Tab-separated table of C-alpha atoms in Angstrom:
chain	number	residue	atom	x	y	z
C	8	MET	CA	-36.742	-14.113	-13.797
C	9	ASP	CA	-40.163	-12.880	-12.731
C	10	ASP	CA	-41.080	-9.814	-10.644
C	11	ARG	CA	-41.534	-11.876	-7.452
C	12	GLN	CA	-38.079	-13.416	-7.743
C	13	PHE	CA	-36.542	-9.979	-8.326
C	14	ARG	CA	-38.333	-8.512	-5.271
C	15	THR	CA	-37.232	-11.479	-3.143
C	16	ALA	CA	-33.626	-11.042	-4.238
C	17	MET	CA	-33.694	-7.290	-3.455
C	18	GLY	CA	-35.188	-8.098	-0.036
C	19	LYS	CA	-32.056	-10.075	0.816
C	20	PHE	CA	-30.191	-6.780	1.175
C	21	ALA	CA	-30.651	-5.630	4.785
C	22	THR	CA	-31.391	-1.910	4.944
C	23	GLY	CA	-32.277	0.775	7.376
C	24	VAL	CA	-35.793	2.180	7.267
C	25	THR	CA	-36.489	5.804	6.433
C	26	VAL	CA	-39.455	8.106	6.219
C	27	ILE	CA	-39.110	10.626	3.424
C	28	ALA	CA	-41.077	13.805	4.184
C	29	THR	CA	-41.829	17.032	2.395
C	30	ASP	CA	-43.946	20.098	3.027
C	31	LEU	CA	-46.143	21.595	0.339
C	32	ASP	CA	-48.297	24.624	1.106
C	33	GLY	CA	-48.172	23.898	4.844
C	34	ASP	CA	-49.198	20.234	4.506
C	35	VAL	CA	-46.641	17.569	5.452
C	36	HIS	CA	-46.519	14.416	3.326
C	37	GLY	CA	-44.427	11.338	4.070
C	38	MET	CA	-43.675	7.815	2.901
C	39	THR	CA	-41.625	4.921	4.181
C	40	ALA	CA	-38.666	4.020	1.977
C	41	ASN	CA	-35.526	1.946	2.122
C	42	ALA	CA	-34.286	3.117	-1.294
C	43	PHE	CA	-31.885	5.742	0.090
C	44	MET	CA	-28.129	6.164	-0.031
C	45	SER	CA	-25.357	8.705	0.189
C	46	VAL	CA	-23.891	9.871	-3.111
C	47	SER	CA	-21.145	12.371	-2.394
C	48	LEU	CA	-19.203	13.889	0.483
C	49	SER	CA	-18.223	17.047	-1.391
C	50	PRO	CA	-20.769	18.378	-1.995
C	51	LYS	CA	-22.878	16.449	0.516
C	52	LEU	CA	-25.493	14.618	-1.598
C	53	VAL	CA	-27.970	11.794	-1.005
C	54	VAL	CA	-30.434	10.034	-3.300
C	55	VAL	CA	-33.954	8.737	-2.687
C	56	SER	CA	-35.914	6.611	-5.155
C	57	ILE	CA	-39.657	7.308	-5.369
C	58	GLY	CA	-42.083	5.137	-7.366
C	59	GLU	CA	-44.191	6.742	-10.076
C	60	LYS	CA	-47.396	5.748	-8.249
C	61	ALA	CA	-46.347	7.278	-4.911
C	62	ARG	CA	-48.459	10.271	-3.901
C	63	ILE	CA	-45.381	12.057	-2.541
C	64	LEU	CA	-43.670	12.103	-5.967
C	65	GLU	CA	-45.417	15.239	-7.249
C	66	LYS	CA	-45.181	16.876	-3.817
C	67	ILE	CA	-41.362	16.631	-3.854
C	68	LYS	CA	-41.239	17.835	-7.479
C	69	GLN	CA	-43.237	20.904	-6.464
C	70	SER	CA	-41.626	21.637	-3.087
C	71	LYS	CA	-38.060	20.991	-4.338
C	72	SER	CA	-37.123	19.798	-0.852
C	73	PHE	CA	-37.406	16.763	1.401
C	74	SER	CA	-36.099	15.217	4.568
C	75	VAL	CA	-34.798	11.723	5.192
C	76	ASN	CA	-35.565	10.367	8.658
C	77	ILE	CA	-33.555	7.237	9.467
C	78	LEU	CA	-35.826	5.486	11.948
C	79	ALA	CA	-34.796	4.159	15.341
C	80	ALA	CA	-35.590	0.610	16.451
C	81	ASP	CA	-38.553	1.852	18.519
C	82	GLN	CA	-40.159	3.650	15.546
C	83	GLN	CA	-41.592	0.662	13.675
C	84	GLU	CA	-45.123	2.029	14.076
C	85	LEU	CA	-44.114	5.235	12.255
C	86	SER	CA	-42.717	3.137	9.420
C	87	MET	CA	-45.983	1.209	9.231
C	88	ILE	CA	-48.076	4.407	9.246
C	89	PHE	CA	-46.150	5.920	6.327
C	90	ALA	CA	-46.087	2.597	4.452
C	91	GLY	CA	-49.891	2.468	4.612
C	92	GLN	CA	-49.792	-0.698	6.745
C	93	ILE	CA	-51.749	1.029	9.517
C	94	LYS	CA	-54.983	2.287	7.996
C	95	GLU	CA	-56.676	4.066	10.896
C	96	PRO	CA	-55.702	7.739	11.206
C	97	ARG	CA	-52.864	8.502	13.616
C	98	GLU	CA	-51.578	11.924	14.535
C	99	VAL	CA	-47.892	12.309	13.712
C	100	VAL	CA	-46.073	15.369	14.999
C	101	PHE	CA	-43.229	16.750	12.906
C	102	ASP	CA	-40.379	18.926	14.120
C	103	ARG	CA	-38.441	21.162	11.706
C	104	LEU	CA	-34.829	21.060	10.551
C	105	ASP	CA	-33.793	23.840	8.169
C	106	GLY	CA	-37.515	24.322	7.538
C	107	LYS	CA	-38.086	20.706	6.459
C	108	PRO	CA	-40.415	18.380	8.390
C	109	VAL	CA	-38.556	15.758	10.452
C	110	LEU	CA	-39.513	13.032	12.935
C	111	ALA	CA	-38.339	13.400	16.529
C	112	GLY	CA	-36.374	10.427	17.815
C	113	ALA	CA	-35.052	9.370	14.410
C	114	VAL	CA	-31.447	8.118	14.444
C	115	ALA	CA	-30.693	10.781	11.830
C	116	GLN	CA	-32.699	13.642	10.357
C	117	ILE	CA	-31.335	14.886	7.043
C	118	ALA	CA	-32.720	18.063	5.458
C	119	CYS	CA	-32.287	18.323	1.675
C	120	GLU	CA	-32.922	20.596	-1.292
C	121	VAL	CA	-33.494	18.810	-4.608
C	122	SER	CA	-30.463	19.369	-6.829
C	123	ALA	CA	-31.485	16.975	-9.635
C	124	GLU	CA	-34.093	14.406	-10.557
C	125	HIS	CA	-33.732	11.479	-12.931
C	126	VAL	CA	-36.501	9.206	-14.177
C	127	GLU	CA	-35.303	5.603	-14.335
C	128	GLY	CA	-37.775	2.801	-15.049
C	129	ASP	CA	-40.846	3.253	-12.870
C	130	HIS	CA	-39.071	5.483	-10.308
C	131	THR	CA	-37.718	9.010	-10.022
C	132	LEU	CA	-34.345	9.405	-8.337
C	133	PHE	CA	-34.112	12.658	-6.394
C	134	ILE	CA	-30.594	13.867	-5.674
C	135	GLY	CA	-30.720	15.947	-2.506
C	136	ARG	CA	-28.140	18.521	-1.454
C	137	VAL	CA	-27.887	18.132	2.324
C	138	THR	CA	-28.545	21.438	4.101
C	139	ASP	CA	-28.589	20.236	7.717
C	140	ILE	CA	-28.314	17.089	9.828
C	141	HIS	CA	-29.413	16.148	13.351
C	142	LEU	CA	-28.226	12.907	14.985
C	143	GLU	CA	-29.507	10.879	17.949
C	144	GLU	CA	-27.827	8.028	19.825
C	145	ALA	CA	-30.194	5.117	19.221
C	146	GLU	CA	-30.269	1.726	17.548
C	147	PRO	CA	-31.645	1.728	13.966
C	148	LEU	CA	-34.724	-0.043	12.648
C	149	ILE	CA	-33.696	-2.684	10.092
C	150	PHE	CA	-35.671	-4.298	7.260
C	151	TYR	CA	-34.659	-7.673	5.834
C	152	SER	CA	-36.489	-10.249	3.738
C	153	GLY	CA	-39.878	-8.620	4.245
C	154	SER	CA	-39.615	-8.201	8.039
C	155	TYR	CA	-38.600	-5.545	10.518
C	156	ARG	CA	-35.508	-6.441	12.518
C	157	ALA	CA	-33.235	-4.954	15.149
C	158	LEU	CA	-29.503	-5.172	15.510
C	159	ALA	CA	-28.367	-7.947	17.821
C	160	GLU	CA	-25.629	-7.175	20.274
C	161	GLU	CA	-22.496	-8.990	19.243
C	162	LYS	CA	-20.992	-11.197	21.915
C	163	THR	CA	-17.274	-10.775	22.250
C	164	VAL	CA	-15.172	-13.866	22.655
C	165	THR	CA	-11.797	-13.626	24.321
C	166	VAL	CA	-9.221	-16.025	22.902
């Protein structure tokens, strides 16, 4: 298999869209990611996977903390900003949750302290101990097969 085929296969897994953010010396840094999952309920742990070429990698290593912002369906532009798809500068305002930068309006804001990091292939996996969570009632932004999507309302059929 070649790299393109592998990427296409991985794109067949529908995911939510997150912005991972960290604060280093008063400067907030963020990146769009869909490589995120929960790891443990007790203790509450999540994992994010950050590529070795990502600018945020060293920032998280130094700050030892990050937030995961699970984006709402109306936050596609934020995803595109932090994915580098929108090149012109845009002002993004961050709120704070347990001192970590978070995006207002996200379906979930998850504040984390790094509890471990593991280098695997060309990525570093950061295990985050969850220190606080804030939830909003909103539909999530979905990514599937290289495109942004939204959940479709399921029609109920009475039999």
